[in-house]
Short mmCIF file of C-alpha atoms (C1' of nucleotides) in Angstrom, two decimals:
data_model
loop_
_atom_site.label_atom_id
_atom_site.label_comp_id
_atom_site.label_asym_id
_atom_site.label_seq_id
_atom_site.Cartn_x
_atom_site.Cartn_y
_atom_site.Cartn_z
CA UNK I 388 -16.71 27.15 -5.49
CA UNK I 389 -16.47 26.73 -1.94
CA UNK I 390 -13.82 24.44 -0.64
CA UNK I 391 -14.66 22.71 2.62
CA UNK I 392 -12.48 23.15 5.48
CA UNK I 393 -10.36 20.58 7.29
CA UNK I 394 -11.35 20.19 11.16
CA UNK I 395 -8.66 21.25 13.26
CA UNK I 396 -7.20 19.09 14.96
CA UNK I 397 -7.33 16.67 12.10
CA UNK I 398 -4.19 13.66 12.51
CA UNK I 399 -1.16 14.72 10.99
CA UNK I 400 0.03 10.71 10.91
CA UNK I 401 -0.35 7.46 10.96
CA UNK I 402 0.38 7.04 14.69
CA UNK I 403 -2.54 9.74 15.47
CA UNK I 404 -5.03 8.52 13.30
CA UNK I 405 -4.82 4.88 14.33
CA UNK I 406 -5.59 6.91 18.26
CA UNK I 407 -8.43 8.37 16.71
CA UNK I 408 -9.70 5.10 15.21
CA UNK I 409 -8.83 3.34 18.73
CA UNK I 410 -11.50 6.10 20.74
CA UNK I 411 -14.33 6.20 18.45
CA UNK I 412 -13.94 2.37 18.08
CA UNK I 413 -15.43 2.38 21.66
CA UNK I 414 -18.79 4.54 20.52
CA UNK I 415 -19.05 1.35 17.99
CA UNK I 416 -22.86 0.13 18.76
CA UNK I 417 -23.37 -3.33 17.28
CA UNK I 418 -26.87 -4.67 19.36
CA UNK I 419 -28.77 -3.27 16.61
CA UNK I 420 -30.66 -4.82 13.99
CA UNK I 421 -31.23 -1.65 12.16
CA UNK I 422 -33.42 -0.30 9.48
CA UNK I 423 -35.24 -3.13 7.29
CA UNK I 424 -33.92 -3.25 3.61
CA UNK I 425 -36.77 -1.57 1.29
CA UNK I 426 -38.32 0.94 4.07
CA UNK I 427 -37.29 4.59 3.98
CA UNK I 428 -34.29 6.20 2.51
CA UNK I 429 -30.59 4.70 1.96
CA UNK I 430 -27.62 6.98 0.76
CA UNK I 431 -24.77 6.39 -1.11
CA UNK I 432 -21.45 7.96 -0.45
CA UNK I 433 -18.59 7.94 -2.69
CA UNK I 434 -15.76 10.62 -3.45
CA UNK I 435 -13.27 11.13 -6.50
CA UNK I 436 -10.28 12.38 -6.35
CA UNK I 437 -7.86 14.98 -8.18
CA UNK I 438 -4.28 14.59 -6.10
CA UNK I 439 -2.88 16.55 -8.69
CA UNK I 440 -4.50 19.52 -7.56
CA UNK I 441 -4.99 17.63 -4.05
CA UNK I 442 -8.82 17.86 -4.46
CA UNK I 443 -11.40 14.79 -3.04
CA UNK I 444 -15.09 15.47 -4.48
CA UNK I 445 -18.19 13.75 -2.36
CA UNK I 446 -21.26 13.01 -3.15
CA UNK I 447 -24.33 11.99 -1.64
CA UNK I 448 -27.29 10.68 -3.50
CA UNK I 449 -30.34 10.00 -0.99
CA UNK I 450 -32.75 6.96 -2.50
CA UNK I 451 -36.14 5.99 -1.87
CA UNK I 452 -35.51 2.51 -0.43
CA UNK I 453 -38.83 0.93 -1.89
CA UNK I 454 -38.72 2.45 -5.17
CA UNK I 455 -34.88 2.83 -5.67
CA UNK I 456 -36.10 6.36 -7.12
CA UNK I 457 -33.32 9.62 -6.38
CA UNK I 458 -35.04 11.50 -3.60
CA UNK I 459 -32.31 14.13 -3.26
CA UNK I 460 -28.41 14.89 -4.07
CA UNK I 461 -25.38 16.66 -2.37
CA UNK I 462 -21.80 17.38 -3.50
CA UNK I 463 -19.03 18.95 -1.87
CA UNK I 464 -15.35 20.05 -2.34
CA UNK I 465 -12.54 19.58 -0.06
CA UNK I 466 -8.66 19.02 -0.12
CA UNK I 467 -7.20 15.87 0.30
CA UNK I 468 -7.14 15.52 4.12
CA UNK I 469 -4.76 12.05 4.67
CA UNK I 470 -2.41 10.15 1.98
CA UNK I 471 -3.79 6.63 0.81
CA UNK I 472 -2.85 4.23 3.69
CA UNK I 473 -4.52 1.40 3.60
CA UNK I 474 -6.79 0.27 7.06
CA UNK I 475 -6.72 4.74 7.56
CA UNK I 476 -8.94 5.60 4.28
CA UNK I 477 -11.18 7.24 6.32
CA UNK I 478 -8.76 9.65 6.98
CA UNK I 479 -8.29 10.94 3.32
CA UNK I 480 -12.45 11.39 2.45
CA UNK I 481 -14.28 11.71 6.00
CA UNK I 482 -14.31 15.73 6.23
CA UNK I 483 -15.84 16.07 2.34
CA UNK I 484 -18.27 13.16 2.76
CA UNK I 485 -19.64 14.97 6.03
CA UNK I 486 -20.00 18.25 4.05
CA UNK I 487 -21.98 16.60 1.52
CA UNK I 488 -24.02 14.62 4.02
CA UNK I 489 -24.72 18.28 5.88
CA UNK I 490 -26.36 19.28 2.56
CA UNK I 491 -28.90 17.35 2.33
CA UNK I 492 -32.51 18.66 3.74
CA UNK I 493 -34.31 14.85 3.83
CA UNK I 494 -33.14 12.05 6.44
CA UNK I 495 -30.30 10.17 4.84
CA UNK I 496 -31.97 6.64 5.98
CA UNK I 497 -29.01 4.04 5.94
CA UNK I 498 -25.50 5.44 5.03
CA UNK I 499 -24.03 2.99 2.02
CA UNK I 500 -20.17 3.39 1.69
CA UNK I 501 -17.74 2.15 -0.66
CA UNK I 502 -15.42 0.51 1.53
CA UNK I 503 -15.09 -1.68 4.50
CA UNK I 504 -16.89 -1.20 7.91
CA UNK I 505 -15.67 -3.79 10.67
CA UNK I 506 -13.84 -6.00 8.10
CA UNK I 507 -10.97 -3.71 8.66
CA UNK I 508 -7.76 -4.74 10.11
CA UNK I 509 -8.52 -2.63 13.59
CA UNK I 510 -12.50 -3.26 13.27
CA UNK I 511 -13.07 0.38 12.30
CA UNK I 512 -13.04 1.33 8.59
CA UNK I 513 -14.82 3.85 6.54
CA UNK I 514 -18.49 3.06 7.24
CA UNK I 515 -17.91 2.44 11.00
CA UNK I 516 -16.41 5.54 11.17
CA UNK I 517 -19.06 7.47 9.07
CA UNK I 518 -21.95 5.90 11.33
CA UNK I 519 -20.26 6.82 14.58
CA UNK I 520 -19.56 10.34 13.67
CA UNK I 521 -23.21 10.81 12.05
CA UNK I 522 -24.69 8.51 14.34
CA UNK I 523 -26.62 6.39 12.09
CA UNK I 524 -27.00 3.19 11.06
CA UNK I 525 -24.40 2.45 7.93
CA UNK I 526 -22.95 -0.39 5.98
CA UNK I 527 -20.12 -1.39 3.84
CA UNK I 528 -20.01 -2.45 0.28
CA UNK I 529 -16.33 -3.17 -1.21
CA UNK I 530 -14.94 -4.15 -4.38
CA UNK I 531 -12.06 -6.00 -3.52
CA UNK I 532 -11.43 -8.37 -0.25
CA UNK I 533 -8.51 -6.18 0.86
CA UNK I 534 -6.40 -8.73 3.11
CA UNK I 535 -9.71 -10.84 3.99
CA UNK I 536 -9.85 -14.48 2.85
CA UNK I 537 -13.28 -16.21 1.76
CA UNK I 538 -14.11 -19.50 -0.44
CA UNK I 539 -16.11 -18.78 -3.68
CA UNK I 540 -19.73 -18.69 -2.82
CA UNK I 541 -22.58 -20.69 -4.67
CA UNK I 542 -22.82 -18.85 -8.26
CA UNK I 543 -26.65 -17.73 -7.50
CA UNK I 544 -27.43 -14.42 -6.58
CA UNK I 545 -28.17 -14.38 -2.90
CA UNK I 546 -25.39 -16.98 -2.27
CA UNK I 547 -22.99 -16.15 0.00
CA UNK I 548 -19.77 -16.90 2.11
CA UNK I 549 -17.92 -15.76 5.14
CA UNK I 550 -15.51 -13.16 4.80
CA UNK I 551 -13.00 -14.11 7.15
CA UNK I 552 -10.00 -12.98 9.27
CA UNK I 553 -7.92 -15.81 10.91
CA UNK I 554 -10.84 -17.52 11.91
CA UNK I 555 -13.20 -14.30 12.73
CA UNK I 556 -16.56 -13.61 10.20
CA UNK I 557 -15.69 -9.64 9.63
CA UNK I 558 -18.42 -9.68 6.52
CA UNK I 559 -19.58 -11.75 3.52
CA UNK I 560 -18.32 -12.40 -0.02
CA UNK I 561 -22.12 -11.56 -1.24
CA UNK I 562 -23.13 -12.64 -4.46
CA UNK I 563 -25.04 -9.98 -5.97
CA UNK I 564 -25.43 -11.30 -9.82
CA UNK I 565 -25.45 -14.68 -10.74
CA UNK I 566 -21.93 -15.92 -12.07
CA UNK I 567 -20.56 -12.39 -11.19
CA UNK I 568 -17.64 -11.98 -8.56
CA UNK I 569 -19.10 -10.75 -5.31
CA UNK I 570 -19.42 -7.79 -3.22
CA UNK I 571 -17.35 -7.30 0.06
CA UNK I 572 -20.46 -6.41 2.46
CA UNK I 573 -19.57 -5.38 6.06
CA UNK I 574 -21.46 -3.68 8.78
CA UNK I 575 -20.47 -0.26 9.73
CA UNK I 576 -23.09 0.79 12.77
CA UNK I 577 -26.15 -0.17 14.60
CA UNK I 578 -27.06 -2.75 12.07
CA UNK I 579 -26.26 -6.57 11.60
CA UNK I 580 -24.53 -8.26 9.13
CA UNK I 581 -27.91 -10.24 8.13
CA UNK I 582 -29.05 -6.99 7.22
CA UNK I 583 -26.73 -5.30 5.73
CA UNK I 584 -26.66 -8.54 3.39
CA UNK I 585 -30.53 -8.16 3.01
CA UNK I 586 -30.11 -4.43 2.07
CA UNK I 587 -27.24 -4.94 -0.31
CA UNK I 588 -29.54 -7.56 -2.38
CA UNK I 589 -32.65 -5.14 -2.10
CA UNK I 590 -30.20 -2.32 -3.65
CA UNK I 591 -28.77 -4.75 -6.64
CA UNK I 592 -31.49 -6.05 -9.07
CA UNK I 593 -30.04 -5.03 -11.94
CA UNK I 594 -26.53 -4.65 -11.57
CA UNK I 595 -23.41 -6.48 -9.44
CA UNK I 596 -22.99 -2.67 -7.49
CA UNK I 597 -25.70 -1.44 -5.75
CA UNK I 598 -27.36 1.07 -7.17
CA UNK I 599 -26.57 4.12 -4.09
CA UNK I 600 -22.68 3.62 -5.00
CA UNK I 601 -23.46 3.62 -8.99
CA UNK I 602 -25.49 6.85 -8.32
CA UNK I 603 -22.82 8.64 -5.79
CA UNK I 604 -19.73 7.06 -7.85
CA UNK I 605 -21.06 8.88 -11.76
CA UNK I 606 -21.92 12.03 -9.64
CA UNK I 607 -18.83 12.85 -7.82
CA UNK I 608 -17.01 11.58 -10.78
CA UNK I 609 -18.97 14.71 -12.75
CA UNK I 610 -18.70 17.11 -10.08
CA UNK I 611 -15.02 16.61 -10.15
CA UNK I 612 -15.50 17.47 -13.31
CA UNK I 613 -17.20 20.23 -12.83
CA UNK I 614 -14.77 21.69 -9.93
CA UNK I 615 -11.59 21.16 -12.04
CA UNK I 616 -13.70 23.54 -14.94
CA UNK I 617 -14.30 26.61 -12.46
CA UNK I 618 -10.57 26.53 -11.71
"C1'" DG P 1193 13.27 -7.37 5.53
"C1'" DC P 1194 9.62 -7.94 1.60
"C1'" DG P 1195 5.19 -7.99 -0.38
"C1'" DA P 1196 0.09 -7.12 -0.02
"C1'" DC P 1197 -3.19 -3.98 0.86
"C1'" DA P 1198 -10.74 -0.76 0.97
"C1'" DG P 1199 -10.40 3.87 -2.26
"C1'" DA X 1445 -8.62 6.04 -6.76
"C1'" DT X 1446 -6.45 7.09 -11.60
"C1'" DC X 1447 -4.03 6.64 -16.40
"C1'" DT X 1448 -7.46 4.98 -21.03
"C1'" DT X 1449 -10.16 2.79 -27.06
"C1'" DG X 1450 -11.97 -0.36 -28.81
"C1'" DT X 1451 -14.29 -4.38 -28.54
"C1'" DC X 1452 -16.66 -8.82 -27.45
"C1'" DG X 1453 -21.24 -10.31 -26.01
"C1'" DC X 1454 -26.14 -10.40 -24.40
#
DNA sequence: GCGACAG
DNA sequence: ATCTTGTCGC
């Protein structure tokens, strides 16, 4: 098993990954509309994590947007590169998702991340920071509204309500399944929040997750597996 | 100073 | 994220 690398370089704290955040901030491009939701390919990213050996596992499961069918999958190994701080996540899982992103052979169409993109207390989280590096248009899908406020949206799927910080729209409180809690969607890059909305729907007809992050979250989950086996 | 806080 | 079985419900 090969274990990926981290960059040199890489911050050693807080102080010098909030710099790093602050300079790729500036590469942010936000004019874009961005891919339409159903046309080409969408990945989803997610990692898993063994801190008692200090391994992160990535994965990277490439769909076709139209059919929702797996097109192609990537893994990778890496050691934990950055403790759990919350607003510098990127930190801990950027190097391994990149390695897993490098494996694929087919265009990874819109990058899906687990996570926040500008609804992040600097404007740069995970998905922002994914795009800019890779260059391409990506979005954010959370779980939880981290420090964000929002009022309950209608109870229809489709319904939705501004995520909000003071009085700023960072993303929506998207509801994905009728009567379900929503889904934290932000934009990363070169895409708009209407979109990234319209391809969070098009990726959830079954289920309140779409299905990229159900596909990358079972198979870094088993490749963890997998890695913790061969050691 | 204390608590909250994406994954 | 992760520690973790059964169980209630469609």
């Amino acid at each position: 098993m090969t274990i990926i690398e981290i960059p040199a370089g890489w911050p050693v704290d807080e102080s010098a990954a909030r710099a790093v955040q602050q300079e790729l901030r500036g590469r942010l491009v936000r004019d874009e509309e961005g891919p339409g939701a159903g046309e080409g390919h969408v990945t989803g990213l997610d990692v898993a994590y063994d801190d008692e050996r200090d391994l992160v596992v990535a994965a990277a499961v490439v769909l076709d947007a139209r059919t929702l069918r797996v097109v192609q999958e990537a893994t990778a190994v890496g050691r934990v590169s950055f403790p759990y701080v919350p607003g510098l996540l990127a930190f801990r899982e950027i190097p391994t998702v990149l390695a897993a992103l490098d494996r694929l052979t087919v265009d990874p169409g819109l990058l899906v991340c687990d996570g926040y993109g500008l609804a992040h207390p600097r404007r740069f989280g995970l998905a922002s920071h994914l795009g800019v590096l890779t260059g391409r248009s990506s979005i954010g899908v959370a779980k939880n509204p981290f420090t964000f406020t929002y009022e309950q949206p209608g109870s229809a799927r489709g319904d939705f309500a501004p995520l909000l910080a003071g009085g700023e729209e960072v993303g929506r409180a998207l509801r994905t399944r009728a009567g379900v809690k929503p889904v934290f969607v932000s934009v990363g890059h070169r895409v708009s929040l209407a979109n990234a909305c319209a391809h969070t729907l098009h990726l959830t007809p079954r289920y309140r997750l779409p299905e990229t992050t159900r596909h990358a979250d079972s198979l870094c989950r088993r490749a963890l597996n997998e890695a913790l086996g061969e050691e």
